[in-house]
Tab-separated table of C-alpha atoms in Angstrom:
chain	number	residue	atom	x	y	z
N	216	MET	CA	-23.254	-30.059	-79.330
N	217	SER	CA	-26.117	-28.493	-81.316
N	218	ALA	CA	-27.831	-25.277	-80.275
N	219	MET	CA	-31.024	-27.218	-79.606
N	220	LEU	CA	-29.235	-29.666	-77.328
N	221	ASP	CA	-27.596	-26.748	-75.502
N	222	HIS	CA	-31.068	-25.302	-75.015
N	223	VAL	CA	-32.443	-28.558	-73.595
N	224	VAL	CA	-29.520	-28.958	-71.163
N	225	PHE	CA	-29.906	-25.347	-69.993
N	226	GLN	CA	-33.648	-25.816	-69.419
N	227	VAL	CA	-33.066	-29.067	-67.524
N	228	LEU	CA	-30.552	-27.402	-65.200
N	229	THR	CA	-32.881	-24.427	-64.673
N	230	LEU	CA	-35.805	-26.668	-63.768
N	231	GLN	CA	-33.614	-28.761	-61.488
N	232	VAL	CA	-32.702	-25.624	-59.520
N	233	ARG	CA	-36.379	-24.628	-59.299
N	234	LEU	CA	-37.406	-28.055	-58.042
N	235	LEU	CA	-34.639	-28.024	-55.430
N	236	ALA	CA	-35.816	-24.610	-54.240
N	237	CYS	CA	-39.414	-25.870	-54.089
N	238	ARG	CA	-38.292	-28.868	-52.053
N	239	GLU	CA	-36.695	-26.599	-49.456
N	240	ARG	CA	-39.744	-24.312	-49.357
N	241	LEU	CA	-42.007	-27.319	-48.846
N	242	ALA	CA	-39.792	-28.794	-46.133
N	243	ALA	CA	-39.796	-25.505	-44.193
N	244	ASP	CA	-43.427	-24.590	-45.070
N	245	THR	CA	-42.283	-21.088	-45.987
N	246	ASP	CA	-45.250	-20.124	-48.166
N	247	SER	CA	-48.540	-21.349	-49.582
N	248	GLU	CA	-47.377	-21.313	-53.211
N	249	ALA	CA	-44.555	-23.843	-52.869
N	250	LEU	CA	-46.633	-26.805	-54.018
N	251	HIS	CA	-48.107	-24.833	-56.913
N	252	ASP	CA	-44.645	-23.697	-58.044
N	253	LEU	CA	-43.347	-27.263	-57.847
N	254	ARG	CA	-46.190	-28.416	-60.090
N	255	ILE	CA	-45.517	-25.634	-62.601
N	256	ALA	CA	-41.842	-26.637	-62.781
N	257	LEU	CA	-42.923	-30.249	-63.191
N	258	ARG	CA	-45.321	-29.336	-66.004
N	259	ARG	CA	-42.568	-27.411	-67.792
N	260	LEU	CA	-40.243	-30.394	-67.412
N	261	ARG	CA	-42.788	-32.775	-68.928
N	262	SER	CA	-43.395	-30.359	-71.810
N	263	LEU	CA	-39.659	-30.184	-72.444
N	264	MET	CA	-39.352	-33.977	-72.430
N	265	ARG	CA	-42.371	-34.922	-74.556
N	266	PRO	CA	-40.763	-34.089	-77.941
N	267	LEU	CA	-37.558	-35.889	-76.907
N	268	ARG	CA	-39.095	-39.336	-76.511
N	269	GLY	CA	-36.736	-42.036	-77.725
N	270	LEU	CA	-33.587	-40.417	-76.351
N	271	PRO	CA	-31.746	-42.057	-73.421
N	272	GLY	CA	-33.219	-41.228	-70.027
N	273	VAL	CA	-36.331	-39.479	-71.323
N	274	GLU	CA	-38.705	-42.353	-70.601
N	275	GLN	CA	-37.393	-42.692	-67.041
N	276	LEU	CA	-37.639	-38.945	-66.409
N	277	GLU	CA	-41.157	-38.748	-67.840
N	278	GLY	CA	-42.260	-41.659	-65.673
N	279	ALA	CA	-40.772	-40.114	-62.545
N	280	ALA	CA	-42.372	-36.744	-63.316
N	281	GLN	CA	-45.743	-38.396	-63.890
N	282	ALA	CA	-45.521	-40.207	-60.545
N	283	LEU	CA	-44.766	-36.950	-58.737
N	284	GLY	CA	-47.660	-35.285	-60.537
N	285	THR	CA	-49.993	-38.067	-59.441
N	286	LEU	CA	-48.848	-37.619	-55.838
N	287	THR	CA	-49.356	-33.850	-55.769
N	288	THR	CA	-52.535	-33.408	-57.836
N	289	PRO	CA	-55.049	-34.194	-55.041
N	290	LEU	CA	-53.021	-32.088	-52.594
N	291	ARG	CA	-53.128	-29.061	-54.892
N	292	ASP	CA	-56.814	-29.609	-55.663
N	293	ARG	CA	-57.535	-29.537	-51.929
N	294	GLU	CA	-55.580	-26.279	-51.560
N	295	VAL	CA	-57.539	-24.631	-54.371
N	296	LEU	CA	-60.873	-25.771	-52.938
N	297	ALA	CA	-59.901	-24.535	-49.475
N	298	ALA	CA	-59.047	-21.094	-50.846
N	299	GLN	CA	-62.385	-20.994	-52.687
N	300	LEU	CA	-64.322	-21.873	-49.517
N	301	ILE	CA	-62.494	-19.281	-47.420
N	302	GLN	CA	-63.107	-16.654	-50.112
N	303	ARG	CA	-66.831	-17.420	-49.946
N	304	GLY	CA	-66.882	-17.089	-46.179
N	305	HIS	CA	-67.004	-20.814	-45.352
N	306	LEU	CA	-64.022	-20.505	-43.049
N	307	GLN	CA	-64.375	-23.726	-41.079
N	308	ALA	CA	-64.805	-25.857	-44.196
N	309	GLY	CA	-61.803	-24.170	-45.792
N	310	GLN	CA	-59.585	-24.432	-42.747
N	311	ARG	CA	-60.418	-28.126	-42.313
N	312	ARG	CA	-58.950	-28.778	-45.741
N	313	LEU	CA	-55.768	-26.922	-44.801
N	314	GLU	CA	-55.192	-28.809	-41.569
N	315	GLY	CA	-51.858	-30.562	-41.473
N	316	ARG	CA	-50.505	-28.543	-44.387
N	317	ALA	CA	-47.004	-28.421	-42.928
N	318	ARG	CA	-46.937	-32.223	-42.590
N	319	THR	CA	-48.296	-32.614	-46.109
N	320	PHE	CA	-45.684	-30.286	-47.555
N	321	ALA	CA	-42.916	-32.042	-45.633
N	322	SER	CA	-44.099	-35.422	-46.898
N	323	VAL	CA	-43.845	-34.194	-50.496
N	324	ALA	CA	-40.382	-32.734	-49.848
N	325	ARG	CA	-39.073	-36.079	-48.635
N	326	SER	CA	-41.136	-38.254	-50.971
N	327	PRO	CA	-39.405	-40.935	-53.055
N	328	GLN	CA	-41.213	-39.508	-56.099
N	329	LEU	CA	-39.491	-36.128	-55.794
N	330	ALA	CA	-36.186	-37.759	-54.892
N	331	ARG	CA	-36.352	-39.876	-58.060
N	332	VAL	CA	-37.057	-36.877	-60.308
N	333	LEU	CA	-34.118	-34.981	-58.832
N	334	ALA	CA	-31.807	-37.995	-59.065
N	335	ILE	CA	-32.560	-38.469	-62.756
N	336	LEU	CA	-32.200	-34.750	-63.449
N	337	ASP	CA	-28.777	-34.860	-61.820
N	338	VAL	CA	-27.447	-37.238	-64.490
N	339	PHE	CA	-29.721	-36.374	-67.402
N	340	PRO	CA	-27.318	-33.895	-69.079
N	341	LEU	CA	-24.692	-36.676	-69.068
N	342	PHE	CA	-27.158	-38.958	-70.866
N	343	LEU	CA	-27.742	-36.287	-73.502
N	344	ARG	CA	-24.036	-35.633	-74.066
N	345	ALA	CA	-23.351	-39.368	-74.342
N	346	ALA	CA	-26.206	-39.707	-76.831
N	347	ASP	CA	-24.739	-36.813	-78.822
N	348	ARG	CA	-21.343	-38.518	-78.987
N	349	GLU	CA	-23.039	-41.696	-80.221
N	350	GLY	CA	-24.817	-39.771	-82.968
N	351	LEU	CA	-28.280	-40.334	-81.474
N	352	VAL	CA	-29.196	-36.633	-81.304
N	353	GLN	CA	-28.725	-35.695	-84.937
N	354	ARG	CA	-31.280	-33.304	-86.449
N	355	LEU	CA	-32.723	-32.708	-82.988
N	356	GLU	CA	-34.355	-29.414	-83.941
N	357	GLN	CA	-36.253	-31.056	-86.810
N	358	ARG	CA	-37.268	-33.914	-84.535
N	359	VAL	CA	-38.670	-31.561	-81.874
N	360	ASP	CA	-40.351	-29.408	-84.499
N	361	ARG	CA	-42.161	-32.383	-86.062
N	362	ARG	CA	-43.537	-33.453	-82.713
N	363	LEU	CA	-44.727	-29.963	-81.831
N	364	VAL	CA	-46.410	-29.695	-85.222
N	365	LYS	CA	-48.204	-32.954	-84.493
N	366	GLN	CA	-49.471	-31.528	-81.183
N	367	TRP	CA	-50.811	-28.456	-83.000
N	368	HIS	CA	-52.498	-30.676	-85.577
N	369	THR	CA	-54.199	-32.720	-82.852
N	370	LEU	CA	-55.464	-29.531	-81.195
N	371	ALA	CA	-56.727	-28.129	-84.496
N	372	GLN	CA	-58.700	-31.310	-85.174
N	373	ALA	CA	-60.232	-31.260	-81.693
N	374	LEU	CA	-61.239	-27.595	-82.029
N	375	GLU	CA	-63.010	-28.356	-85.314
N	376	ASP	CA	-65.104	-31.073	-83.676
N	377	PRO	CA	-68.534	-29.559	-82.836
N	378	ALA	CA	-68.959	-32.179	-80.105
N	379	HIS	CA	-65.592	-31.430	-78.546
N	380	ASP	CA	-64.833	-32.656	-75.046
N	381	ARG	CA	-63.887	-29.734	-72.788
N	382	HIS	CA	-61.759	-31.990	-70.583
N	383	ARG	CA	-59.705	-33.191	-73.546
N	384	LEU	CA	-59.442	-29.716	-75.088
N	385	ARG	CA	-58.102	-28.317	-71.825
N	386	LEU	CA	-55.328	-30.923	-71.789
N	387	LEU	CA	-54.486	-30.415	-75.475
N	388	ILE	CA	-54.314	-26.641	-75.029
N	389	LYS	CA	-51.993	-27.011	-72.047
N	390	ARG	CA	-49.800	-29.404	-74.014
N	391	VAL	CA	-49.496	-27.038	-76.978
N	392	ARG	CA	-49.029	-23.934	-74.844
N	393	TYR	CA	-46.299	-25.351	-72.632
N	394	GLY	CA	-44.633	-27.086	-75.558
N	395	ASP	CA	-44.397	-23.719	-77.306
N	396	GLU	CA	-42.953	-22.153	-74.157
N	397	ALA	CA	-40.417	-24.978	-73.810
N	398	TYR	CA	-39.126	-24.411	-77.350
N	399	PRO	CA	-39.730	-20.710	-78.144
N	400	GLN	CA	-37.040	-20.665	-80.834
N	401	LEU	CA	-39.291	-22.788	-83.072
N	402	ASP	CA	-41.879	-19.986	-82.984
N	403	HIS	CA	-45.070	-21.977	-83.406
N	404	ALA	CA	-47.265	-19.300	-81.828
N	405	GLY	CA	-47.048	-15.516	-81.966
N	406	LYS	CA	-47.947	-13.326	-79.008
N	407	GLN	CA	-51.611	-13.050	-79.949
N	408	LEU	CA	-52.028	-16.802	-80.249
N	409	GLN	CA	-50.130	-17.343	-76.996
N	410	ARG	CA	-52.551	-14.974	-75.258
N	411	LEU	CA	-55.501	-16.882	-76.702
N	412	LEU	CA	-54.079	-20.199	-75.522
N	413	LYS	CA	-53.604	-18.790	-72.039
N	414	LYS	CA	-57.131	-17.368	-71.940
N	415	ALA	CA	-58.664	-20.612	-73.223
N	416	GLN	CA	-56.749	-22.596	-70.617
N	417	GLY	CA	-57.904	-20.208	-67.895
N	418	ASP	CA	-61.546	-20.287	-69.014
N	419	LEU	CA	-61.569	-24.066	-69.192
N	420	GLY	CA	-59.780	-24.205	-65.847
N	421	ASP	CA	-62.602	-22.164	-64.267
N	422	TRP	CA	-65.130	-24.551	-65.782
N	423	HIS	CA	-63.163	-27.623	-64.697
N	424	ASP	CA	-62.867	-26.401	-61.094
N	425	ARG	CA	-66.637	-25.903	-60.774
N	426	PHE	CA	-67.330	-29.233	-62.435
N	427	GLN	CA	-65.076	-31.039	-59.969
N	428	TRP	CA	-66.385	-29.155	-56.939
N	429	LEU	CA	-69.983	-29.950	-57.844
N	430	LEU	CA	-69.092	-33.636	-57.985
N	431	GLN	CA	-67.763	-33.356	-54.443
N	432	VAL	CA	-70.969	-31.724	-53.167
N	433	ARG	CA	-72.586	-35.165	-53.308
N	434	GLU	CA	-70.048	-36.568	-50.847
N	435	HIS	CA	-69.271	-33.601	-48.572
N	436	SER	CA	-72.184	-31.920	-46.827
N	437	ASP	CA	-70.129	-28.855	-45.876
N	438	LEU	CA	-70.005	-27.895	-49.584
N	439	ALA	CA	-73.786	-27.740	-49.987
N	440	GLY	CA	-73.908	-23.996	-49.346
N	441	CYS	CA	-71.836	-23.355	-52.483
N	442	LYS	CA	-73.828	-25.609	-54.827
N	443	VAL	CA	-76.140	-23.014	-56.388
N	444	ALA	CA	-73.372	-20.475	-56.902
N	445	TRP	CA	-71.083	-23.080	-58.466
N	446	GLU	CA	-73.856	-24.216	-60.820
N	447	HIS	CA	-74.360	-20.641	-62.036
N	448	GLU	CA	-70.594	-20.174	-62.402
N	449	LEU	CA	-70.282	-23.481	-64.262
N	450	HIS	CA	-72.807	-22.403	-66.896
N	451	ALA	CA	-71.187	-18.968	-67.174
N	452	ALA	CA	-67.778	-20.603	-67.636
N	453	GLU	CA	-69.218	-22.841	-70.370
N	454	ARG	CA	-70.483	-19.807	-72.290
N	455	THR	CA	-67.251	-17.874	-71.833
N	456	SER	CA	-65.051	-20.798	-72.808
N	457	ASP	CA	-67.146	-21.501	-75.914
N	458	ILE	CA	-66.550	-17.937	-77.147
N	459	THR	CA	-62.820	-18.164	-76.442
N	460	LEU	CA	-62.541	-21.603	-78.058
N	461	GLU	CA	-64.180	-20.311	-81.233
N	462	MET	CA	-61.651	-17.482	-81.366
N	463	LEU	CA	-58.871	-19.996	-80.795
N	464	ARG	CA	-60.234	-22.300	-83.497
N	465	LYS	CA	-60.075	-19.520	-86.064
N	466	ALA	CA	-56.607	-18.417	-84.952
N	467	VAL	CA	-55.210	-21.949	-85.104
N	468	ALA	CA	-56.748	-22.492	-88.538
N	469	ARG	CA	-54.918	-19.367	-89.790
N	470	ARG	CA	-51.499	-20.520	-88.547
């Protein structure tokens, strides 16, 4: 088995253990970060799988991970909004969005979406070893490297577009950043560039949160008291992210 395949199997087993731990934390409602940690593990899994498309089991695992992401996204968004409201002193509005958290967590822990991800992970290393014996995993490192390079190229093109879409850039930055973290041995980004990616993702995340919250103001009257502050923060996040994105554009162009 190649070193790259060993790396993938090790990462799969590591993420499986993390997801199992998150499932138990969710079932017992031990802490408020269980859902967030599950989603981080899920994001790392999807980043690990993306360059492996075409290998046995990858399509099924990606589909299962996407379904679990779809299930948990609105739940996590509600948690983040609740924390924001409580921080601003809107305790009742925040607490309303946290009602039934234990039931929500338990429903995720026993969801068919999570069960399917874990079931596929349980046999996925066997799929990879069988594919290796059949000669389907030859030149795996080159294959992964080509696909990561393509992701960097797509990001570079988007950064050069003066009319860039912040939503799309945020997703492309996350894809490149987590892809680099999934395969650090390929060394596509040094520490400085990694820091820039993280900062750009954070800045765009701040902008995205305010953008989404302001959309909800129209439908939820208990958010009206935050509207002016969020509008100011949205514009500030736009300015900050534009500066960071320009720095990132230059850094990516120099790669």
